[in-house]
Short mmCIF file of C-alpha atoms in Angstrom, two decimals:
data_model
loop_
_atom_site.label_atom_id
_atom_site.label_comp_id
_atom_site.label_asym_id
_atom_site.label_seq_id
_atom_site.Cartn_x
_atom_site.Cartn_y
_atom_site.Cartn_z
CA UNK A 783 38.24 30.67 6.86
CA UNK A 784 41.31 27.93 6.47
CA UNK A 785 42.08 26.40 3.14
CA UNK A 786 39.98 23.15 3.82
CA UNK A 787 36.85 24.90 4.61
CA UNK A 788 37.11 26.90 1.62
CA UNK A 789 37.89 23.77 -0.32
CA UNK A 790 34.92 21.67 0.56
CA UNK A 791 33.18 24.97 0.24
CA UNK A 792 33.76 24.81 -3.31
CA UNK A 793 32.87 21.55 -3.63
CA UNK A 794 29.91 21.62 -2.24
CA UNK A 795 28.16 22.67 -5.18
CA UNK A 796 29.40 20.03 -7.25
CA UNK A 797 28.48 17.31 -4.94
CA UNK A 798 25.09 14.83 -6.17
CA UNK A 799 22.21 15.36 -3.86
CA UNK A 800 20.06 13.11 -6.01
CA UNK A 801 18.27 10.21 -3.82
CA UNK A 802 20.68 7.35 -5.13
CA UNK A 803 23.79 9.42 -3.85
CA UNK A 804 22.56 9.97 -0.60
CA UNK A 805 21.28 6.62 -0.24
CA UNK A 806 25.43 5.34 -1.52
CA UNK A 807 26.85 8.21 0.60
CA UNK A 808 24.61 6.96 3.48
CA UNK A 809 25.76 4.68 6.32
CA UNK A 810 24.99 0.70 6.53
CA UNK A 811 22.29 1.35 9.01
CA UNK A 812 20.56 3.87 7.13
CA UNK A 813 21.08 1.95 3.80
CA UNK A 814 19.26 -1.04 5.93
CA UNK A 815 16.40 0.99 7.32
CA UNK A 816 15.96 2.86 3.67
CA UNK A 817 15.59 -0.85 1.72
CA UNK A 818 13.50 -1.58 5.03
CA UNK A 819 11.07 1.01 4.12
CA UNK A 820 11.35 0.52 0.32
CA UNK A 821 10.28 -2.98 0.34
CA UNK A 822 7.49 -2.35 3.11
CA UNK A 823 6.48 0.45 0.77
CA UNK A 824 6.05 -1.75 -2.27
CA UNK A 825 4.80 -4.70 -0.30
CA UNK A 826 1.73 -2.09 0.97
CA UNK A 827 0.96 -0.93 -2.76
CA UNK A 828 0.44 -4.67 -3.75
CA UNK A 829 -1.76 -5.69 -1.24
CA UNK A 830 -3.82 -2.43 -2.03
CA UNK A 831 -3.78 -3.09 -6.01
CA UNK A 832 -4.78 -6.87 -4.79
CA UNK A 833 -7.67 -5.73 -2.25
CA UNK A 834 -8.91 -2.74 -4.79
CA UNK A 835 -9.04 -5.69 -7.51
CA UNK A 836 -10.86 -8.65 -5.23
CA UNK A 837 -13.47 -5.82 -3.49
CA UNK A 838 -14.31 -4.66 -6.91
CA UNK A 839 -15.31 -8.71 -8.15
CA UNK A 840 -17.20 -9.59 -4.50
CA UNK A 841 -19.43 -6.32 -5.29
CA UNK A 842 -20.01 -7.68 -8.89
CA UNK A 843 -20.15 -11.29 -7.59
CA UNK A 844 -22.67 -10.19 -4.91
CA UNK A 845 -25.23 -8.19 -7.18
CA UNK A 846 -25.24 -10.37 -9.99
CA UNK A 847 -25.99 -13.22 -7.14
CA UNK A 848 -28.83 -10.93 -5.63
CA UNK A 849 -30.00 -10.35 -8.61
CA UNK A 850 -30.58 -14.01 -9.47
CA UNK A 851 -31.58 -14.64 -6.11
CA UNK A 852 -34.70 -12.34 -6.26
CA UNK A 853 -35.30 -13.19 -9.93
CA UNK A 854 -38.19 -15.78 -8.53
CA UNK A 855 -36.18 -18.70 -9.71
CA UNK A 856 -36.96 -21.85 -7.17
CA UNK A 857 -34.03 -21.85 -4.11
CA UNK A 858 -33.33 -25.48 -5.05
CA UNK A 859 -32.80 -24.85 -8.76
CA UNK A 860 -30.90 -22.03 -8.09
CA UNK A 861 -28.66 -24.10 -6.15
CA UNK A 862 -28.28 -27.25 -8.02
CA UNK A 863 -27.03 -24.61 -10.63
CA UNK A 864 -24.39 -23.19 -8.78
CA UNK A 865 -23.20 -26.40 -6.82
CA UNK A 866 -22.40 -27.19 -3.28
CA UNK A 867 -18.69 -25.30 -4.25
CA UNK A 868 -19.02 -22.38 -5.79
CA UNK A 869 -16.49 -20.23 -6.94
CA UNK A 870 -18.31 -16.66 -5.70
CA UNK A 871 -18.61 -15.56 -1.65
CA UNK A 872 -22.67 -14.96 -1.76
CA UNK A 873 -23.03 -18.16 -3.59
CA UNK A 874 -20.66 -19.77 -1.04
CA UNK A 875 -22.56 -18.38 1.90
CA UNK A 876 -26.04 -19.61 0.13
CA UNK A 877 -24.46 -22.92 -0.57
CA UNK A 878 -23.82 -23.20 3.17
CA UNK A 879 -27.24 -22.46 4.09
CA UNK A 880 -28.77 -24.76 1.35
CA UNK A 881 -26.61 -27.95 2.09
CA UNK A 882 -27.93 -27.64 5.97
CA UNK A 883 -31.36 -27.13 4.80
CA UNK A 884 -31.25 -30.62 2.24
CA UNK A 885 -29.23 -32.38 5.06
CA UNK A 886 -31.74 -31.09 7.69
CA UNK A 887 -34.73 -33.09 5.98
CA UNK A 888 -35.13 -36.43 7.19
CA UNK A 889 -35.53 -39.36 4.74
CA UNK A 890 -39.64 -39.28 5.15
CA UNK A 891 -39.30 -35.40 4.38
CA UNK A 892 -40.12 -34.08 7.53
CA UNK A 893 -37.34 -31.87 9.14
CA UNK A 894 -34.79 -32.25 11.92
CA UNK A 895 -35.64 -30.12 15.27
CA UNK A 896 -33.04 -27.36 15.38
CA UNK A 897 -32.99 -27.06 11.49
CA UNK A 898 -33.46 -22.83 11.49
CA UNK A 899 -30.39 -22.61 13.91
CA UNK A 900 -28.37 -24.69 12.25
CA UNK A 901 -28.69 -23.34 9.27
CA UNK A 902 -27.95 -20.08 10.50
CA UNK A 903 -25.17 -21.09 12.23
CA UNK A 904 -23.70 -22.65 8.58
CA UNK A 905 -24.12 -19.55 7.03
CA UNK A 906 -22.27 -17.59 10.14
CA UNK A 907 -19.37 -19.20 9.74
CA UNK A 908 -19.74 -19.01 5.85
CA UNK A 909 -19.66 -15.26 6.40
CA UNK A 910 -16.72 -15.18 8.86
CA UNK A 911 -14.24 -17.01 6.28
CA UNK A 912 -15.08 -14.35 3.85
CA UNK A 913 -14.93 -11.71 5.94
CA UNK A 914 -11.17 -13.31 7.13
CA UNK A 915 -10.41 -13.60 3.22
CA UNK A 916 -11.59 -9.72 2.49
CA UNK A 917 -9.52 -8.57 5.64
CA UNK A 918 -6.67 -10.70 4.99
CA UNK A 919 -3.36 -8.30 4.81
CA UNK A 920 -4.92 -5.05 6.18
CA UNK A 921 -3.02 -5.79 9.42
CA UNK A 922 -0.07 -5.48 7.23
CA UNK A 923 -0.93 -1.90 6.20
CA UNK A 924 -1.77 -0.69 9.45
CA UNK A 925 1.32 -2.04 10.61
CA UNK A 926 3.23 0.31 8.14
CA UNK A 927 1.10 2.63 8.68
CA UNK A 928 2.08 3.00 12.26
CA UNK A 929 5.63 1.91 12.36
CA UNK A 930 6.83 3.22 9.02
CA UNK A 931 7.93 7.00 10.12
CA UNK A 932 8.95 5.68 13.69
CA UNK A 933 11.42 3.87 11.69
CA UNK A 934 12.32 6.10 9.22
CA UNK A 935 13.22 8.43 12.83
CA UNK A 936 15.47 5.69 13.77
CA UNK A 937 17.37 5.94 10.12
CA UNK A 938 17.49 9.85 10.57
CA UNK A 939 18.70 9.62 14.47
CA UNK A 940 21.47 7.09 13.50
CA UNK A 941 22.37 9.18 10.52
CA UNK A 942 22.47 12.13 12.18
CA UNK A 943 24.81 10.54 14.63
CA UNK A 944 27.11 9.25 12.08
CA UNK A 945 27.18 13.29 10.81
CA UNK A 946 28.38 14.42 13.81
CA UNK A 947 30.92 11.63 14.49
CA UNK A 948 32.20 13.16 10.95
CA UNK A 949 32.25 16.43 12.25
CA UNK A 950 34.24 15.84 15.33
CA UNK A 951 36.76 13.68 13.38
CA UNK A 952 37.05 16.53 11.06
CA UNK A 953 36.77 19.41 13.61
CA UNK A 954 35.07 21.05 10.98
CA UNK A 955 31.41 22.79 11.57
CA UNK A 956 31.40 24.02 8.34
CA UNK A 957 27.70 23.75 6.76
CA UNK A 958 29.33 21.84 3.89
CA UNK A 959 30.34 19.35 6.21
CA UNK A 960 26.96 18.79 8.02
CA UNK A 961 24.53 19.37 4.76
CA UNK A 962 25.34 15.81 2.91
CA UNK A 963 25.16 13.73 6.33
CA UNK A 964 21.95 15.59 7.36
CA UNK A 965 20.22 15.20 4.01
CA UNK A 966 21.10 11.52 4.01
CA UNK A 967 19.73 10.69 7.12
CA UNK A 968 16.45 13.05 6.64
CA UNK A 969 15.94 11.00 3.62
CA UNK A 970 15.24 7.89 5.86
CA UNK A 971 12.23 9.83 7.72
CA UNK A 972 11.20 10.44 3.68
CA UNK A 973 10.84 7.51 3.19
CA UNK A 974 8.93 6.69 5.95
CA UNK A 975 6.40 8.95 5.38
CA UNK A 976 6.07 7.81 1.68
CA UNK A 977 5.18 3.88 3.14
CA UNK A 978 3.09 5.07 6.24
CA UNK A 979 1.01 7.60 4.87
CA UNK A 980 -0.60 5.95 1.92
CA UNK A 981 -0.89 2.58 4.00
CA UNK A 982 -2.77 4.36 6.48
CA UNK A 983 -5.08 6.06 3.86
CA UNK A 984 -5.68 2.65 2.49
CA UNK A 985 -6.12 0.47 5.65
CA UNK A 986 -8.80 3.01 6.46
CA UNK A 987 -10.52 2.80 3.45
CA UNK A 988 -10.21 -0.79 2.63
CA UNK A 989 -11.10 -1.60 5.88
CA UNK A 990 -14.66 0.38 5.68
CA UNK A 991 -15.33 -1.10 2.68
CA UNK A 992 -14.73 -4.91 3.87
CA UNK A 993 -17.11 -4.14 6.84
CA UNK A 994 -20.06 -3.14 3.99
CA UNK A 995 -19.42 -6.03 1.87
CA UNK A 996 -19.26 -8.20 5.25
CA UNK A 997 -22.60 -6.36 6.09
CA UNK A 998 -24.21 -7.27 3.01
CA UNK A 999 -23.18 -10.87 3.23
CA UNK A 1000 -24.93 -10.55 6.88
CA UNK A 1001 -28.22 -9.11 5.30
CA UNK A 1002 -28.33 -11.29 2.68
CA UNK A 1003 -28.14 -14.38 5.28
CA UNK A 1004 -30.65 -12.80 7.48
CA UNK A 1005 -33.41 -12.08 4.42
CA UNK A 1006 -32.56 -15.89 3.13
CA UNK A 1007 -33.02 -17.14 6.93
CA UNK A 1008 -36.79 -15.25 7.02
CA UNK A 1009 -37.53 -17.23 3.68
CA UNK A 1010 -36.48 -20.73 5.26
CA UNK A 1011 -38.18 -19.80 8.40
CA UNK A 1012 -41.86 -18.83 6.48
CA UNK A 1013 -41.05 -22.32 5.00
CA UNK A 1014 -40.77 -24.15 8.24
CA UNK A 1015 -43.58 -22.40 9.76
CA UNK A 1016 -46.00 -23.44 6.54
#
């Protein structure tokens, strides 16, 4: 064993292996695709905090609305409480459906043909802007979810290269040679992992759970188009 093998041998030991040393140590294309992944990472956790936060208020919004929905109050009084704008989805969705119904009537009373389907079709598209709003940024997580460790590959590949550029400058295959530019580069696949797999865990679940409130927005308009229809038929 020469003198410089021993010597970085020796210093081996010494040398920081903590992540902000490998990510200084690490070249500009790994330091890219690291901050790549960071900021994708962080980006992923906000939308989830966001999306755990609004889910949680349209299942509150949405029971304390059923609840006053079947609480026998009169449809029109519960709507001239609530306003054509409401602030809630349900009440949104039954403001749709309402405002067709009054607009339906002509100015003798009696109602337009085609009233049922139109109101239907009021409170379909009601339901498809909040089922756009709950699903907004979910694309975003399944994005990371998928590309995240394909790109933290790229950082480790590159890295990896970079190590054995070093080596053959060097002429040196000593394991303290290859162990800092190997760990530097692995950490970019870390990282990777870290974004993709808790993006993926949450675009699953946030996803299921914006289909059942969408679902319950869609049962809800079907029971209130049954109590319009026994309306129109009496």
């Amino acid at each position: 064993m020469d003198q410089q093998t021993l010597a970085m041998a020796a210093a081996a030991p010494e040398m920081d292996f903590s992540l902000l040393a490998l990510f200084v140590r690490a070249s500009l294309t790994v330091k890219l695709v690291m901050i790549l992944l960071t900021l994708a990472s962080f980006w992923s956790w906000s939308i989830m905090i966001r999306k755990y936060i609004s889910f949680r208020a349209a299942r509150a919004e949405a029971d304390a609305f059923d609840r006053a929905f079947w609480s026998g109050e009169p449809l029109d009084e519960l709507f001239d409480q609530i306003g054509p704008a409401p602030d809630g989805a349900s009440q949104r969705i039954f403001a749709a459906g309402m405002l067709e119904w009054r607009r339906s009537h002509r100015h003798d009373g009696e109602l337009i043909t085609g009233a049922q389907a139109r109101i239907e079709r009021s409170m379909d598209v009601a339901i498809a802007k909040e089922g756009e709003a709950l699903n907004s940024g979910l694309s975003f997580l399944a994005t990371v979810g998928s590309t995240a460790p394909f790109v933290g590959l790229f950082g480790t590949v590159w890295g990896i290269k970079v190590a054995f550029e070093e080596i053959a400058i060097s002429q040196n295959t000593s394991l303290a040679v290859v162990a800092p530019g190997i760990s530097e580069a692995l950490v970019a696949t870390a990282i990777g992992l870290v974004a993709a797999i808790p993006a993926v865990i949450a675009y699953n679940k946030l996803s299921s759970d914006a289909d059942k409130i969408t679902s319950g927005y869609e049962a809800f308009a079907d029971e209130f188009s049954t109590i319009l229809s026994r309306q129109l038929d009496a």
